[in-house]
Short mmCIF file of C-alpha atoms and ligand atoms in Angstrom, two decimals:
data_model
loop_
_atom_site.label_atom_id
_atom_site.label_comp_id
_atom_site.label_asym_id
_atom_site.label_seq_id
_atom_site.Cartn_x
_atom_site.Cartn_y
_atom_site.Cartn_z
CA MET A 1 52.20 46.19 67.04
CA VAL A 2 49.17 47.17 69.03
CA VAL A 3 49.70 49.69 71.79
CA GLU A 4 47.63 50.79 74.71
CA LEU A 5 43.88 50.94 74.76
CA SER A 6 42.46 53.69 76.95
CA ALA A 7 39.30 55.46 77.89
CA VAL A 8 36.96 56.89 75.35
CA LYS A 9 34.37 59.18 73.93
CA SER A 10 32.85 59.09 70.55
CA VAL A 11 31.63 62.21 68.60
CA SER A 12 28.04 61.43 67.52
CA PRO A 13 26.83 57.75 67.59
CA TRP A 14 25.09 58.29 64.21
CA GLN A 15 28.00 59.86 62.45
CA THR A 16 29.92 57.57 60.13
CA HIS A 17 33.57 58.45 59.61
CA SER A 18 35.67 57.47 56.60
CA VAL A 19 38.53 55.09 57.37
CA ARG A 20 41.12 53.79 54.94
CA ILE A 21 42.51 50.28 54.92
CA VAL A 22 46.19 50.51 55.77
CA SER A 23 46.92 46.75 55.75
CA VAL A 24 45.08 43.44 55.43
CA LYS A 25 46.43 40.34 57.13
CA ALA A 26 45.13 36.89 56.35
CA GLU A 27 44.73 35.21 59.70
CA ILE A 28 43.02 31.83 58.97
CA PRO A 29 40.96 30.79 56.01
CA GLY A 30 38.12 33.28 55.53
CA VAL A 31 39.29 35.56 58.31
CA MET A 32 41.28 38.82 57.81
CA THR A 33 42.58 41.50 60.18
CA TYR A 34 42.15 45.01 58.80
CA ARG A 35 44.18 47.93 60.01
CA LEU A 36 42.10 51.04 59.58
CA LYS A 37 43.06 54.72 59.75
CA PHE A 38 40.74 57.67 59.94
CA VAL A 39 40.80 59.67 56.76
CA ASP A 40 40.24 62.93 58.73
CA GLN A 41 43.20 63.11 61.11
CA ALA A 42 41.26 65.32 63.54
CA VAL A 43 38.66 62.63 63.98
CA GLY A 44 41.41 59.98 64.53
CA ASN A 45 43.04 62.27 67.12
CA SER A 46 39.80 62.52 69.15
CA PHE A 47 38.96 58.78 68.82
CA THR A 48 39.76 56.48 71.73
CA VAL A 49 38.42 53.01 72.54
CA GLU A 50 38.33 50.55 75.42
CA PRO A 51 39.20 46.87 75.02
CA GLY A 52 36.01 44.89 74.40
CA GLN A 53 34.11 47.66 72.61
CA PHE A 54 32.94 47.33 69.02
CA ASN A 55 32.44 49.51 65.94
CA MET A 56 29.88 49.48 63.14
CA LEU A 57 31.64 49.06 59.83
CA TYR A 58 29.65 50.44 56.92
CA LEU A 59 29.95 49.58 53.20
CA PRO A 60 27.70 51.69 51.01
CA GLY A 61 25.30 49.60 49.06
CA TYR A 62 25.71 46.64 51.47
CA GLY A 63 25.01 47.87 55.05
CA GLU A 64 26.65 47.86 58.45
CA SER A 65 28.09 45.11 60.62
CA ALA A 66 29.07 45.17 64.30
CA ILE A 67 32.78 44.22 64.57
CA SER A 68 34.88 44.06 67.78
CA VAL A 69 37.96 46.16 68.15
CA SER A 70 40.74 43.60 68.32
CA GLY A 71 43.43 46.15 68.78
CA TYR A 72 44.12 49.93 68.76
CA ASP A 73 47.28 51.86 68.14
CA PRO A 74 46.70 55.35 69.62
CA GLU A 75 50.05 56.71 68.34
CA ASN A 76 49.01 56.21 64.75
CA ASN A 77 45.23 56.34 65.38
CA GLU A 78 44.89 52.94 63.75
CA LEU A 79 42.23 50.34 64.62
CA LEU A 80 42.42 46.57 64.15
CA HIS A 81 39.35 44.60 63.26
CA THR A 82 39.38 40.82 62.63
CA VAL A 83 36.51 39.83 60.33
CA ARG A 84 35.13 36.51 59.09
CA ALA A 85 33.52 36.79 55.64
CA ALA A 86 30.07 35.58 56.85
CA GLY A 87 27.43 37.47 54.91
CA ASN A 88 26.49 40.50 52.86
CA VAL A 89 28.67 43.16 54.45
CA THR A 90 31.58 41.10 55.61
CA ARG A 91 31.94 39.35 52.21
CA ALA A 92 31.94 42.72 50.47
CA LEU A 93 34.58 43.85 52.99
CA SER A 94 36.77 40.78 52.15
CA ARG A 95 36.91 42.09 48.53
CA LEU A 96 38.41 45.47 49.55
CA VAL A 97 42.14 46.08 49.31
CA VAL A 98 44.74 48.36 50.92
CA GLY A 99 43.88 52.02 50.15
CA ASP A 100 40.12 51.36 49.86
CA GLU A 101 37.80 53.32 52.17
CA LEU A 102 34.77 52.32 54.23
CA GLY A 103 32.66 53.88 56.89
CA LEU A 104 32.94 53.48 60.66
CA ARG A 105 30.85 54.70 63.60
CA GLY A 106 31.60 53.97 67.20
CA PRO A 107 32.97 52.89 69.54
CA PHE A 108 29.96 51.28 71.19
CA GLY A 109 29.16 49.27 74.28
CA GLN A 110 30.76 48.29 77.62
CA GLY A 111 34.21 46.84 77.38
CA TRP A 112 36.22 44.43 79.60
CA PRO A 113 36.60 45.50 83.32
CA MET A 114 40.41 45.75 83.15
CA GLU A 115 40.53 48.00 86.21
CA THR A 116 38.31 45.69 88.32
CA ALA A 117 40.66 42.84 87.53
CA ARG A 118 43.74 44.79 88.74
CA ASP A 119 46.16 43.12 91.20
CA GLY A 120 44.46 39.78 90.72
CA HIS A 121 44.82 36.65 88.50
CA LEU A 122 43.39 37.52 85.05
CA VAL A 123 42.09 34.56 83.04
CA LEU A 124 41.32 35.41 79.40
CA ILE A 125 39.41 32.77 77.46
CA ALA A 126 38.65 32.65 73.73
CA GLY A 127 36.85 30.22 71.51
CA GLY A 128 37.01 30.51 67.69
CA LEU A 129 36.43 34.02 66.41
CA GLY A 130 35.75 35.02 70.04
CA PHE A 131 39.49 35.55 70.12
CA ALA A 132 38.98 38.99 68.43
CA PRO A 133 37.48 40.91 71.45
CA ILE A 134 39.65 38.88 73.81
CA CYS A 135 42.78 39.92 71.85
CA SER A 136 42.21 43.62 72.79
CA ALA A 137 42.04 42.59 76.52
CA ILE A 138 45.18 40.43 76.09
CA GLU A 139 47.20 43.19 74.42
CA THR A 140 46.14 45.68 77.18
CA ALA A 141 46.97 43.21 79.95
CA VAL A 142 50.41 42.12 78.64
CA GLN A 143 51.49 45.81 78.09
CA GLN A 144 50.56 46.48 81.71
CA SER A 145 51.43 43.10 83.06
CA SER A 146 52.73 44.50 86.42
CA ARG A 147 49.11 45.44 87.15
CA TYR A 148 48.08 41.76 87.34
CA ARG A 149 49.33 39.07 89.72
CA ARG A 150 49.11 36.54 86.92
CA ILE A 151 47.81 36.42 83.32
CA SER A 152 46.44 33.10 81.86
CA ILE A 153 45.33 32.95 78.23
CA LEU A 154 43.22 29.88 77.28
CA ALA A 155 42.11 29.50 73.65
CA GLY A 156 40.48 26.87 71.59
CA ALA A 157 39.51 26.21 67.99
CA ARG A 158 38.13 23.42 65.87
CA SER A 159 41.55 22.58 64.49
CA PRO A 160 45.10 23.99 64.72
CA ASP A 161 44.70 25.97 61.44
CA GLN A 162 41.66 27.78 62.91
CA LEU A 163 43.61 29.28 65.87
CA LEU A 164 43.90 33.04 65.47
CA TYR A 165 46.85 35.35 66.24
CA GLY A 166 49.53 32.68 66.22
CA GLN A 167 52.28 35.22 65.49
CA GLN A 168 51.49 37.00 68.76
CA TYR A 169 51.78 33.98 71.09
CA ASN A 170 55.55 34.25 71.76
CA LEU A 171 55.16 38.01 72.53
CA TRP A 172 52.41 37.28 75.04
CA LYS A 173 54.52 34.54 76.66
CA ALA A 174 57.56 36.77 76.73
CA ALA A 175 55.52 39.34 78.70
CA GLY A 176 54.92 36.65 81.33
CA ALA A 177 51.48 35.35 80.31
CA GLU A 178 50.64 31.62 80.55
CA LEU A 179 49.19 30.37 77.25
CA ARG A 180 47.22 27.18 76.85
CA LEU A 181 45.68 26.10 73.61
CA THR A 182 43.31 23.32 72.68
CA VAL A 183 41.70 22.06 69.51
CA ASP A 184 38.72 19.75 68.91
CA ARG A 185 40.56 17.84 66.19
CA ALA A 186 44.32 17.53 66.25
CA THR A 187 46.67 17.10 63.23
CA SER A 188 49.88 15.06 63.17
CA GLN A 189 51.89 18.27 63.89
CA TRP A 190 49.84 19.26 66.90
CA SER A 191 51.41 18.64 70.30
CA GLY A 192 49.03 20.72 72.40
CA ASN A 193 45.81 19.87 74.17
CA VAL A 194 42.86 18.11 72.43
CA GLY A 195 39.39 18.78 73.87
CA VAL A 196 36.97 21.56 74.58
CA VAL A 197 37.93 24.95 76.13
CA PRO A 198 36.28 24.47 79.60
CA LEU A 199 38.75 21.56 80.22
CA LEU A 200 41.59 24.13 80.18
CA VAL A 201 40.04 25.91 83.13
CA ASN A 202 40.69 22.73 85.19
CA ARG A 203 44.32 22.65 84.12
CA ILE A 204 45.47 26.09 85.41
CA GLU A 205 46.49 26.84 88.98
CA ILE A 206 44.01 29.18 90.68
CA SER A 207 45.60 30.11 94.07
CA ASP A 208 43.05 32.69 95.13
CA PRO A 209 39.64 32.31 93.40
CA ALA A 210 38.27 35.43 95.15
CA THR A 211 40.76 37.73 93.38
CA THR A 212 40.63 35.85 90.05
CA THR A 213 38.72 37.51 87.17
CA VAL A 214 37.65 35.54 84.04
CA MET A 215 36.90 37.25 80.72
CA MET A 216 35.62 35.09 77.89
CA CYS A 217 34.26 35.21 74.39
CA GLY A 218 33.19 32.36 72.08
CA PRO A 219 30.12 30.33 71.14
CA GLU A 220 27.45 30.58 73.85
CA MET A 221 27.57 26.86 74.59
CA MET A 222 31.37 27.13 75.16
CA MET A 223 30.85 30.15 77.44
CA TRP A 224 28.13 28.34 79.40
CA TYR A 225 30.27 25.38 80.17
CA THR A 226 33.42 27.49 80.73
CA ALA A 227 31.64 29.69 83.29
CA LYS A 228 30.38 26.56 84.99
CA ALA A 229 33.95 25.15 85.14
CA ALA A 230 35.15 28.50 86.58
CA THR A 231 32.48 28.52 89.30
CA GLU A 232 33.36 24.95 90.15
CA ARG A 233 36.89 26.27 90.83
CA ASN A 234 35.29 28.65 93.35
CA ILE A 235 35.61 31.72 91.17
CA PRO A 236 32.71 33.91 92.22
CA ALA A 237 30.03 34.38 89.43
CA GLU A 238 30.43 38.15 89.75
CA ASN A 239 34.13 37.84 88.71
CA ILE A 240 33.21 36.17 85.40
CA TRP A 241 32.53 38.32 82.31
CA LEU A 242 31.17 37.19 78.90
CA SER A 243 31.13 39.06 75.61
CA MET A 244 27.83 38.42 73.94
CA GLU A 245 26.63 38.71 70.33
CA ARG A 246 23.27 39.45 68.81
CA ASN A 247 22.17 40.99 65.50
CA MET A 248 22.82 44.70 65.67
CA ASN A 249 21.07 47.55 63.97
CA CYS A 250 21.25 50.90 65.70
CA ALA A 251 24.05 49.98 68.15
CA ILE A 252 22.82 52.63 70.66
CA GLY A 253 19.86 50.98 72.41
CA HIS A 254 17.05 52.41 70.21
CA CYS A 255 15.81 49.60 67.93
CA GLY A 256 15.71 46.57 70.28
CA HIS A 257 17.28 44.19 67.69
CA CYS A 258 20.00 43.10 70.15
CA GLN A 259 17.75 42.50 73.18
CA PHE A 260 18.88 39.69 75.51
CA GLY A 261 16.55 39.31 78.49
CA PRO A 262 16.41 42.80 80.11
CA ALA A 263 19.72 43.85 78.48
CA PHE A 264 20.47 45.43 75.10
CA ILE A 265 23.82 43.87 74.02
CA CYS A 266 24.80 47.04 72.15
CA LYS A 267 24.41 49.38 75.15
CA ASP A 268 24.58 47.27 78.34
CA GLY A 269 27.06 44.81 76.72
CA PRO A 270 28.59 43.33 74.77
CA VAL A 271 30.55 42.46 77.94
CA LEU A 272 28.19 41.34 80.63
CA ARG A 273 28.64 39.85 84.10
CA TYR A 274 27.82 36.14 84.34
CA ASP A 275 25.66 36.36 87.44
CA LYS A 276 23.41 38.94 85.76
CA ILE A 277 22.76 36.79 82.61
CA ALA A 278 23.22 33.14 83.67
CA SER A 279 19.42 32.52 83.84
CA TYR A 280 18.90 33.94 80.27
CA LEU A 281 21.82 31.92 78.85
CA LYS A 282 19.81 28.82 79.56
CA ILE A 283 16.86 29.86 77.40
CA LYS A 284 17.18 28.44 73.92
CA GLY A 285 16.78 30.94 71.06
CA LEU A 286 16.75 34.05 73.38
C1 LIG B 1 29.19 43.04 69.52
C2 LIG B 1 29.54 42.20 68.31
C3 LIG B 1 30.85 42.03 67.94
C4 LIG B 1 31.16 41.34 66.83
N1 LIG B 1 32.48 41.16 66.47
C5 LIG B 1 32.79 40.50 65.35
C6 LIG B 1 34.22 40.44 64.94
O1 LIG B 1 35.02 40.92 65.61
N2 LIG B 1 34.40 39.77 63.79
C7 LIG B 1 33.44 39.22 63.02
O2 LIG B 1 33.77 38.67 61.95
N3 LIG B 1 32.16 39.26 63.46
C8 LIG B 1 31.83 39.87 64.53
N4 LIG B 1 30.55 40.02 64.89
C9 LIG B 1 29.56 39.28 64.10
C10 LIG B 1 29.13 40.12 62.96
O3 LIG B 1 28.54 41.32 63.35
C11 LIG B 1 28.16 39.38 62.05
O4 LIG B 1 28.75 38.17 61.62
C12 LIG B 1 27.92 40.25 60.90
O5 LIG B 1 26.80 41.08 61.25
C13 LIG B 1 27.73 39.60 59.62
O6 LIG B 1 27.38 40.64 58.78
P1 LIG B 1 27.15 40.38 57.33
O7 LIG B 1 26.31 41.48 56.75
O8 LIG B 1 28.37 40.05 56.62
O9 LIG B 1 26.21 39.09 57.40
P2 LIG B 1 24.67 39.04 57.33
O10 LIG B 1 24.30 38.95 55.90
O11 LIG B 1 24.08 40.12 58.20
O12 LIG B 1 24.48 37.70 58.11
C14 LIG B 1 25.09 36.44 57.89
C15 LIG B 1 24.44 35.39 58.71
O13 LIG B 1 24.83 35.62 60.11
C16 LIG B 1 23.70 35.97 60.94
N5 LIG B 1 24.19 36.93 61.84
C17 LIG B 1 24.43 38.22 61.59
N6 LIG B 1 24.85 38.79 62.70
C18 LIG B 1 24.90 37.94 63.59
C19 LIG B 1 25.24 37.92 65.01
N7 LIG B 1 25.66 38.98 65.64
N8 LIG B 1 25.13 36.76 65.68
C20 LIG B 1 24.63 35.67 65.12
N9 LIG B 1 24.31 35.60 63.86
C21 LIG B 1 24.40 36.70 63.13
C22 LIG B 1 22.62 36.36 59.96
O14 LIG B 1 21.36 36.17 60.58
C23 LIG B 1 22.93 35.49 58.80
O15 LIG B 1 22.46 34.18 58.94
C24 LIG B 1 30.16 40.71 66.03
C25 LIG B 1 28.79 40.81 66.41
C26 LIG B 1 28.53 41.64 67.52
C27 LIG B 1 27.07 41.72 67.92
S1 LIG B 2 21.21 47.31 68.20
FE1 LIG B 2 19.45 48.65 68.41
S2 LIG B 2 19.02 48.41 70.47
FE2 LIG B 2 20.88 47.35 70.26
#
C-alpha cells in the first residue's frame, strides 16, 4: 500500500531516469495503475515527491507524457501512476508488461497545499481520471488523519464501472474519512447517488467554512460548477484548489505549451488557487 508522500527535490529537470514496471493493475477499462521502481537505487533513494506533482513518462520512439503521481512508497522507492491509454505514448505504455523499462523525469509542479489545510475540514473532490492526482492527497491525508478535523472524499464518474480505486474505499473509511460517490448513469446494482459531482458538495456538513479547504481535479466544467457550489457554501475562494491540465512539452516553464492565462501549468501549477484562475476558467479554449 502507498505510504507517506513528503517534500522533494529532483536531480536535473532534463535528466530522464530508467524505471522498471514492478506491477500493473487494471483499474477500469482502458486505465492501468503502474508501480514503477528506479533501476538505479541511488536515484530512487534521492527521489521524493509531493502529492499533486507529476512526472514526465518517456517511451523511446513515442515521446513523453505528463502523468500525475497517484501514490508514492518511499520505503521501496516506488511510484504509482494511473494512466488512460489515450494517444501515442499512453497506448504504447499500455502494451508494456512487468519487468519492462521506461524513462521518467520529474517530479514537476506545485502539489496540493496539505500543510495549509491542516487542522481544518479537508474536502477532496475527484471527477473521472481526476481521481489520480486526488488519490495522492487522499493517501497522505488518511495516513495523517489526526492532522485534519475532518476528511470528506467526493468522487464521481460516468457510470459505476468507471469509478477508480474501489479497493481502497474501505481503507479510507476505516481511517475516518467520509466517502460519497456519484455517477451520471446508474446500473441496477448501484445504490449510491446519481447526478453530477457539484451536487455532493451540497450534501456534506460544513460546520466552519473559513477553515475548510477544498482540493479538486476533474473535467474543467465539473471543477467550475464544483468551485461555485463550494463558494455558495461560504468556503472562501482562496481555500479552493484545482489541479489543471494542459498539453505539456518541457515541463519546466521554458516552452510555453502549457500556458493558462499568466500561469504555466507545469511550473505554477498543476495545482492552482481558484481565486487566481477563476476569470480564466470562463474563457473558452484558453
Ligand atoms: C499535469 C498533468 C497531469 C496528468 N496526469 C495524468 C494522469 O495521471 N493519467 C493520465 O492518463 N493522463 C494524465 N494527464 C494527461 C496526459 O498527459 C495526456 O493524456 C497525455 O499527454 C496523452 O499522451 P499521449 O501521447 O498518449 O497522447 P497524445 O497522442 O499526445 O494525445 C492524445 C489526445 O489527447 C490530447 N491531449 C494530450 N495531452 C492533453 C492534455 N494534457 N489535456 C488535454 N488534451 C490532451 C491530444 O491533443 C490528443 O488529442 C495529465 C496531464 C497533465 C498536464
Ligand atoms: S510545458 Fe513547457 S512551459 Fe510548461
